[in-house]
Short mmCIF file of C-alpha atoms in Angstrom, two decimals:
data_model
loop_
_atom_site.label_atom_id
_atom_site.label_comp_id
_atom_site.label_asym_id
_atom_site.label_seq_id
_atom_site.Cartn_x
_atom_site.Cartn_y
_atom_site.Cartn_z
CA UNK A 1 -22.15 63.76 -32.78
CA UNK A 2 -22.01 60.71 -31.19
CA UNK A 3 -20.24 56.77 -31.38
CA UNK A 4 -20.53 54.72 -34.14
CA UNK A 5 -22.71 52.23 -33.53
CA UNK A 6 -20.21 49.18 -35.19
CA UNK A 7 -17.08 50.82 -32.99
CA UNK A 8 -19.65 50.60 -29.98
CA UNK A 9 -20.68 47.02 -30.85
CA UNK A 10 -17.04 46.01 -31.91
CA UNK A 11 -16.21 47.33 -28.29
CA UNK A 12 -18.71 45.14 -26.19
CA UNK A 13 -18.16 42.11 -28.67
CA UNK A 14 -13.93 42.07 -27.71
CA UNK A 15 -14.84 42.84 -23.81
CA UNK A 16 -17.57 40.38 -23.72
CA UNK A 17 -15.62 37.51 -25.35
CA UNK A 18 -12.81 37.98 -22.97
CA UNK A 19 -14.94 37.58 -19.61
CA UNK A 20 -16.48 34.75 -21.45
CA UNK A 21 -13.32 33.01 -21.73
CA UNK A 22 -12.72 33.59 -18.50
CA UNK A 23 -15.46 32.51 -17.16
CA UNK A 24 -15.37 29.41 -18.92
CA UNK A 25 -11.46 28.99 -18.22
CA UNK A 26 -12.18 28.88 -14.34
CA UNK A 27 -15.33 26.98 -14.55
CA UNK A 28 -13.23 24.12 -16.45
CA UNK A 29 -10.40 24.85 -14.08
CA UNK A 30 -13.13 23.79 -10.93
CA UNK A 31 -14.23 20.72 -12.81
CA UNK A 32 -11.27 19.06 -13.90
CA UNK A 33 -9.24 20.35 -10.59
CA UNK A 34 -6.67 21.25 -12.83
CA UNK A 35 -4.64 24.45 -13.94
CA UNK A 36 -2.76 23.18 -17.51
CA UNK A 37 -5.57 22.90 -19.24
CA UNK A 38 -3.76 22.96 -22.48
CA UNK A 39 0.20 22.34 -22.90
CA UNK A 40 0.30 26.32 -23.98
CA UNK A 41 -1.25 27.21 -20.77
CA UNK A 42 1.99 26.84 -19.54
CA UNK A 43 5.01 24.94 -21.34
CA UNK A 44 7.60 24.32 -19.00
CA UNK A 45 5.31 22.91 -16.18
CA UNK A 46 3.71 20.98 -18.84
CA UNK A 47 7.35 19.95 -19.08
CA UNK A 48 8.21 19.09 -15.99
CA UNK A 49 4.83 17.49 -15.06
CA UNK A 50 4.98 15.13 -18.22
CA UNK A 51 8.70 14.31 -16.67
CA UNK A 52 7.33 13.34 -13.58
CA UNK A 53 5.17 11.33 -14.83
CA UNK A 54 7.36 9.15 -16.77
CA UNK A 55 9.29 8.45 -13.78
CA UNK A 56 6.01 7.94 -11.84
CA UNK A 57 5.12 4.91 -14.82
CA UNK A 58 8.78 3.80 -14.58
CA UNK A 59 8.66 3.54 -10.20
CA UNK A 60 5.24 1.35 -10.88
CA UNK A 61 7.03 -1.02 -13.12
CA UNK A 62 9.92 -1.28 -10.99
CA UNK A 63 7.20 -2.10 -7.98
CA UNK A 64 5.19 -4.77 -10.44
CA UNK A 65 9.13 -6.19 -10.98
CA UNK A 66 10.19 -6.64 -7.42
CA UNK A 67 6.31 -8.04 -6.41
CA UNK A 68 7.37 -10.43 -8.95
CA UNK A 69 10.52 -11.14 -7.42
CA UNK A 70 9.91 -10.96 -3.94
CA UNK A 71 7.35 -14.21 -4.84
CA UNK A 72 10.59 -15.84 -6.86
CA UNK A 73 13.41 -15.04 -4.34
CA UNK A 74 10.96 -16.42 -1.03
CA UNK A 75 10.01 -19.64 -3.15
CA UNK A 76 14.06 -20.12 -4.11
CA UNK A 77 15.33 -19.00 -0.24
CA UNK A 78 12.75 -22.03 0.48
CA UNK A 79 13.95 -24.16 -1.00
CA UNK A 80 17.59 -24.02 -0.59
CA UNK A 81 16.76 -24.18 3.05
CA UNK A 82 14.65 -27.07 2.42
CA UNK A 83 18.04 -29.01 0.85
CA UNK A 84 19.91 -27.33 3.43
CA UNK A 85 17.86 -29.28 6.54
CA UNK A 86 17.92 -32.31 4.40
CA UNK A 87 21.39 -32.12 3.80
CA UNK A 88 21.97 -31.26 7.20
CA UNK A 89 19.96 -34.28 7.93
CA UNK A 90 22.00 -36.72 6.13
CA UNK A 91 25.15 -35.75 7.09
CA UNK A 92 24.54 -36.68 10.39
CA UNK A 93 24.10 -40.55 9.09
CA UNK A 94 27.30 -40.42 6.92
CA UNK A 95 29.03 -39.65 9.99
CA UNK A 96 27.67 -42.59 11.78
CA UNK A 97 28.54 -44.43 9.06
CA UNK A 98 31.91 -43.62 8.84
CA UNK A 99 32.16 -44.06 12.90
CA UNK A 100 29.99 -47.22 13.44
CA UNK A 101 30.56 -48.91 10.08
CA UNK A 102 27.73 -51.14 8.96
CA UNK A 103 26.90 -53.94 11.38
CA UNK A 104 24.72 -56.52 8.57
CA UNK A 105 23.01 -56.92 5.05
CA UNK A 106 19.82 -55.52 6.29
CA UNK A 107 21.06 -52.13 8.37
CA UNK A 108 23.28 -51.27 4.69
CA UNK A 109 19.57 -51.71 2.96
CA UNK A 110 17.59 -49.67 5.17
CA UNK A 111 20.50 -46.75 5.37
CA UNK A 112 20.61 -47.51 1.07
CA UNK A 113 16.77 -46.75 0.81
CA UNK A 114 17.28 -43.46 3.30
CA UNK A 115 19.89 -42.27 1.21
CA UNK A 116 18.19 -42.54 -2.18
CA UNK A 117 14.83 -41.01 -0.90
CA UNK A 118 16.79 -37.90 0.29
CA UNK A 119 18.86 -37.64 -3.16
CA UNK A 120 15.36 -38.14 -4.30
CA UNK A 121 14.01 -35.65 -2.53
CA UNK A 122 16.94 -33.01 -3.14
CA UNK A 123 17.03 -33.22 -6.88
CA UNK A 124 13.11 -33.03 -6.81
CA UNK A 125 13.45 -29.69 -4.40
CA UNK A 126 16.16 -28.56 -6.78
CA UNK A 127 13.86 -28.67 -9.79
CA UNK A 128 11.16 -26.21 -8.04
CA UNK A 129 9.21 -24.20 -10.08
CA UNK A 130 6.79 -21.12 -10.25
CA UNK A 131 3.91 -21.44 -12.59
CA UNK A 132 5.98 -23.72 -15.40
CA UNK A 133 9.38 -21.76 -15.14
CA UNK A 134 12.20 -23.69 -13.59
CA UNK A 135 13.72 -21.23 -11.21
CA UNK A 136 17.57 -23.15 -10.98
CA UNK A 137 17.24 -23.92 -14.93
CA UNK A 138 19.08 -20.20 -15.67
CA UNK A 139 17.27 -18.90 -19.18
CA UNK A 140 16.40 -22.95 -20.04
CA UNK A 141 13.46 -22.85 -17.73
CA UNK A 142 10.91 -24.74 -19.32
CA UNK A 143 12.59 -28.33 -18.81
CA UNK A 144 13.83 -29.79 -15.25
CA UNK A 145 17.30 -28.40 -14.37
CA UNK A 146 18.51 -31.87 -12.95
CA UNK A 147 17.69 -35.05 -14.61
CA UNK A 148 15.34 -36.46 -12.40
CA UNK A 149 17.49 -40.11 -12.35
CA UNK A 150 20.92 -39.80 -13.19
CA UNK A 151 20.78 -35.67 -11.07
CA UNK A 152 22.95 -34.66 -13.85
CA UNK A 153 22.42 -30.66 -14.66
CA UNK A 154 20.32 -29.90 -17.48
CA UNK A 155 20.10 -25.89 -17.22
CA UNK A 156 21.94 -23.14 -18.41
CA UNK A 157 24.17 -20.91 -16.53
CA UNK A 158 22.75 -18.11 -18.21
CA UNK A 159 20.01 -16.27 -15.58
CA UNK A 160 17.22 -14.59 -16.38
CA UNK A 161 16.79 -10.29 -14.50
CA UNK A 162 14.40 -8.03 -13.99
CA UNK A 163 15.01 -4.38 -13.11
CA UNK A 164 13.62 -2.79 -9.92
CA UNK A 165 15.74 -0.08 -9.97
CA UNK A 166 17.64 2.51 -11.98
CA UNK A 167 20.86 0.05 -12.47
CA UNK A 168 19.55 -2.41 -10.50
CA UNK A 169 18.20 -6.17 -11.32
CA UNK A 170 17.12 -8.88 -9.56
CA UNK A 171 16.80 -12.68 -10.29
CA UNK A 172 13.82 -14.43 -11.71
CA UNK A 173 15.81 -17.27 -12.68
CA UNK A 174 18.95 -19.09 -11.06
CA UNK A 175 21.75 -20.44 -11.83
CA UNK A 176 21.33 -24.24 -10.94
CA UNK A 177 25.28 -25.40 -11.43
CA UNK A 178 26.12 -22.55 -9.20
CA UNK A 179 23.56 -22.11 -6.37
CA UNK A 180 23.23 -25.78 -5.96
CA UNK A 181 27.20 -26.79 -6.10
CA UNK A 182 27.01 -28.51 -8.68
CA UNK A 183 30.55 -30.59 -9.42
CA UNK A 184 31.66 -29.63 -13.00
CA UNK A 185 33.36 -32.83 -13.31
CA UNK A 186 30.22 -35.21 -12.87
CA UNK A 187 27.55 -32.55 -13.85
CA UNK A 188 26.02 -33.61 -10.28
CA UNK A 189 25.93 -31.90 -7.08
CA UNK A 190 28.39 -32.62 -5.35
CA UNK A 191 26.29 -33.58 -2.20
CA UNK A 192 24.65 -35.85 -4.92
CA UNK A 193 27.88 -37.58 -6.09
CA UNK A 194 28.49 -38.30 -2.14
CA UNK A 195 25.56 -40.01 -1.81
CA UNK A 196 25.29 -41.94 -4.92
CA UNK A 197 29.27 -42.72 -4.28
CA UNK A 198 27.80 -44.57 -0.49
CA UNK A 199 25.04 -46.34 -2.68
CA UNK A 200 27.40 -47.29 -4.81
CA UNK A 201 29.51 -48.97 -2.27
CA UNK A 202 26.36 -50.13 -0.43
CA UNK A 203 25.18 -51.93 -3.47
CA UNK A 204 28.95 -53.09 -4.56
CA UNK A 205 28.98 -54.77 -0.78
CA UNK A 206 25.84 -56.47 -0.88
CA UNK A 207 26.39 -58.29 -4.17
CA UNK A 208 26.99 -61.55 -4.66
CA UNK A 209 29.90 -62.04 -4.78
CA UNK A 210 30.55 -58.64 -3.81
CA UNK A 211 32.26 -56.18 -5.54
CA UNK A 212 33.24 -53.45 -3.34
CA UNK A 213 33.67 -53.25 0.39
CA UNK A 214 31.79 -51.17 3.41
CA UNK A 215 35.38 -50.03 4.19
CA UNK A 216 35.53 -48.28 1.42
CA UNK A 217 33.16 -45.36 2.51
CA UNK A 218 36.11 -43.96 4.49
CA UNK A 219 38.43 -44.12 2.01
CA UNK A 220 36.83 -43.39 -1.42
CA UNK A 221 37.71 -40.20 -3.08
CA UNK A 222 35.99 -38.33 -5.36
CA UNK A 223 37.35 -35.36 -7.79
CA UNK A 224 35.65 -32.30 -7.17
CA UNK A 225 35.16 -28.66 -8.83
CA UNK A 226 32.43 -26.42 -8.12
CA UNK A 227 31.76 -23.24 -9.26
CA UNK A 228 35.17 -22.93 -10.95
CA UNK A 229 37.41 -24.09 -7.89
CA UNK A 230 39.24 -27.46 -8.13
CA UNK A 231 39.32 -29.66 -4.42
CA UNK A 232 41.10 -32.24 -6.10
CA UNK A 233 40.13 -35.79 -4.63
CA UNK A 234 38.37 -34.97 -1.41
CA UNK A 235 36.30 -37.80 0.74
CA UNK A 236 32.94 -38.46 0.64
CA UNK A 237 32.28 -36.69 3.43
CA UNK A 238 34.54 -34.24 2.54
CA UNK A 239 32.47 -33.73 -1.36
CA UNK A 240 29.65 -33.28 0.68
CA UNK A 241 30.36 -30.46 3.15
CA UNK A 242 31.93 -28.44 -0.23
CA UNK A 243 28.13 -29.05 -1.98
CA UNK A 244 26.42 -27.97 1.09
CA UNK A 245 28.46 -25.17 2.10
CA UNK A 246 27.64 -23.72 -1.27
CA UNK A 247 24.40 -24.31 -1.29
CA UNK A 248 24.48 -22.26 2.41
CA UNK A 249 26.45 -19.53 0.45
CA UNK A 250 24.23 -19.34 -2.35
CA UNK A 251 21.01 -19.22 0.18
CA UNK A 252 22.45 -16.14 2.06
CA UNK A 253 22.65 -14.37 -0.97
CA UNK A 254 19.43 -14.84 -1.88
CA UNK A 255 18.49 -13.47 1.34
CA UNK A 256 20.66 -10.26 0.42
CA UNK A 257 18.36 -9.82 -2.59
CA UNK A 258 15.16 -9.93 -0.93
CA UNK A 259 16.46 -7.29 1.53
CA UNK A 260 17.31 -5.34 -1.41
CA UNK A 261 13.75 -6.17 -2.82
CA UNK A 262 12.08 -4.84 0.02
CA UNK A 263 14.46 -1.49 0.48
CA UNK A 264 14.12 -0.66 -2.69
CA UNK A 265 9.94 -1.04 -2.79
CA UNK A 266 10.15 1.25 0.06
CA UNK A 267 12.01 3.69 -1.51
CA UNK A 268 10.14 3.49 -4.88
CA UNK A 269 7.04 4.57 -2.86
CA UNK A 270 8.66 7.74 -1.00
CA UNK A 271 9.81 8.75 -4.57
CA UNK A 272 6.28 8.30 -6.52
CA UNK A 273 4.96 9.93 -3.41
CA UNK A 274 7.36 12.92 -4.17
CA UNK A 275 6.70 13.14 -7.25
CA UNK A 276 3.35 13.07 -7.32
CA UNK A 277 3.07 16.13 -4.93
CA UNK A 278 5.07 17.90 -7.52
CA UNK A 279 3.02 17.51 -10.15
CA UNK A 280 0.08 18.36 -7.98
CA UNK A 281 1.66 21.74 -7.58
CA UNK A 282 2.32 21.73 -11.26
CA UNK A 283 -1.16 20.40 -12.34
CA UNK A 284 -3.82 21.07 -9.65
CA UNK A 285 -5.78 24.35 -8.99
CA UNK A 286 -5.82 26.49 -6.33
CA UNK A 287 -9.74 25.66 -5.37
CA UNK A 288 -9.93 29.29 -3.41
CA UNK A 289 -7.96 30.83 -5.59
CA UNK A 290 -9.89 30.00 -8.95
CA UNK A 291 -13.42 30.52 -7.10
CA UNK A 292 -12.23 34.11 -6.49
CA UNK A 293 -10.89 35.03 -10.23
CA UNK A 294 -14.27 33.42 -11.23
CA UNK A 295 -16.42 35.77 -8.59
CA UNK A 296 -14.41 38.46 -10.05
CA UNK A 297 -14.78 37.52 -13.92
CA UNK A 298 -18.67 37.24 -13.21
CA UNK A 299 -18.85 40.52 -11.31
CA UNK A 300 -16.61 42.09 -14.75
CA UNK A 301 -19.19 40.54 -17.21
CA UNK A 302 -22.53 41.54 -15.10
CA UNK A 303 -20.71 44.97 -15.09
CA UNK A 304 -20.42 44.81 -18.92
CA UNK A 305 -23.77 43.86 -19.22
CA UNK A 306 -24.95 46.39 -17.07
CA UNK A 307 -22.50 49.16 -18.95
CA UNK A 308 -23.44 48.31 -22.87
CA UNK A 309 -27.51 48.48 -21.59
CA UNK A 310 -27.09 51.74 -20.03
CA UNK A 311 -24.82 53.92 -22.60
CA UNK A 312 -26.06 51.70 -26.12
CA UNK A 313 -28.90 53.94 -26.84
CA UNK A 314 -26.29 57.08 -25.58
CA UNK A 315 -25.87 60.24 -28.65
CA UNK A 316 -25.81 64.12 -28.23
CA UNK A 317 -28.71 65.02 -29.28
CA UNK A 318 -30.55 63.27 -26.32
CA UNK A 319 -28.04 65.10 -23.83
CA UNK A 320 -29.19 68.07 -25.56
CA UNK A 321 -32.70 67.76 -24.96
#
């Protein structure tokens, strides 16, 4: 009597296939560092891990966004504190004007050619850009937001978002009429209309014969409405302070959003951090772990070996003899 040689060989062929695979299993698992091999390895942390991942790829867009609009929200606080200074700066001479008057024909020229470089100078500030979008034109950024000459506002209200955040956006385009006060009634700013209002009168006084008089710089009104509130007829200097105390409104808040910018990356980063360590303990191998299963799968299979060599030629007729 003895085993059937096919049962015998059957026997060795399932035993040896098995270490095999495990052999090879934990020799992939030590390459690749990784423990789902295959999504039926294990289908829940294959889940999970694929989960975490997706928020991973949605924290790195949110990061590209706010990189993007830390660069836009630093270029537009700059330059609202640019017409801020400047604004700041000419104030200061249409309150001397209003004290002091204007003593001739050639101190009203020189104070006229001060005044129209800085309204230069503003409108040219207010139509900043980054690359070739406008950042004040709203979603009509690829055309100045204030006519260059007349300072009349071009843009669209509209503004253009990005998000950084679950439920959060940020600006990567502005709202000209409303961060830069601009007077509804004129289409200007209103700091503009002030100064083109003391031009006006400038160039009204100096005419011949004249037209207007230099008295007229206290008295002159002009109608103003910004960003849906109506002053009424308000002085010059009066239209003035209401355009630059926006624009000091509107600056602030674009200091709130790069604070928020810069939270928000920080946060982003401790959550990708997060969740990359849990899908390290969902994906990664246990290095000392899988070196032991594979010492023990080799010792299995050199045992096998060493088993089918030593009982394949087995029957009972050599334990007789």
């Amino acid at each position: 009597m003895r085993i059937p040689d096919i049962s015998f060989f059957d026997t060795f062929i399932k035993y040896d296939r098995l270490r095999e695979k495990d052999i090879e299993r934990y020799t992939k698992e030590l390459a690749s560092g990784k423990k789902l091999l295959t999504p039926s390895d294990n289908t829940i942390d294959t889940v999970r891990s694929l989960r975490f991942k997706r928020l991973n790829n949605d924290i790195e867009t949110y990061n590209r966004n706010i990189d993007l609009v830390k660069g836009t929200l630093d270029v537009a606080e700059t330059t609202l504190g640019n017409i801020v200074n400047t604004g700041q700066e000419v104030r200061v001479e249409i309150i001397r004007l209003m004290n002091t008057g204007v003593l001739d024909y050639e101190d009203a020229q020189i104070l006229r050619d001060y005044l129209s470089s800085m309204r230069d100078y503003i409108i040219n500030q207010a139509n900043v850009s980054v690359g070739d979008s406008r950042l004040f034109g709203g979603v009509k950024s690829q055309i100045d937001p204030f006519d260059p000459t007349t300072g009349v506002y071009q843009g669209e209200t509209l503004e253009t978002t990005v998000p950084v955040a679950k439920g959060v956006e940020l600006n990567t385009t502005f709202n000209g009429e409303a961060y830069l006060g601009v007077n509804t009634n004129t289409g200007k700013m209103a700091m503009i209309d002030a100064i083109d209002e003391i031009i006006a009168i400038i160039d009204g006084a100096s005419a011949s014969p004249p037209t207007r008089s230099l008295e007229e710089i206290n008295t002159a009104t002009i109608n103003v409405t910004v960003d849906g509130k109506d002053y009424g007829n308000v002085t010059i200097l009066e239209a003035f302070d209401i355009g630059l105390s926006k624009i000091m409104q509107q600056r602030s808040k674009i200091g709130e959003q790069m604070v928020i910018a810069d939270n928000l990356k920080i946060q982003n980063d401790t959550m990708k951090v997060n969740f990359s360590e849990l899908i390290s303990k969902l994906e990664d191998a246990d290095y000392a772990g899988v070196i032991a299963e594979l010492e023990k799968s080799k010792t299995a299979y050199e045992a096998l070996l060493a088993s089918i060599s030593q009982n394949k030629d087995l029957s009972l007729l050599k334990f007789i003899k």
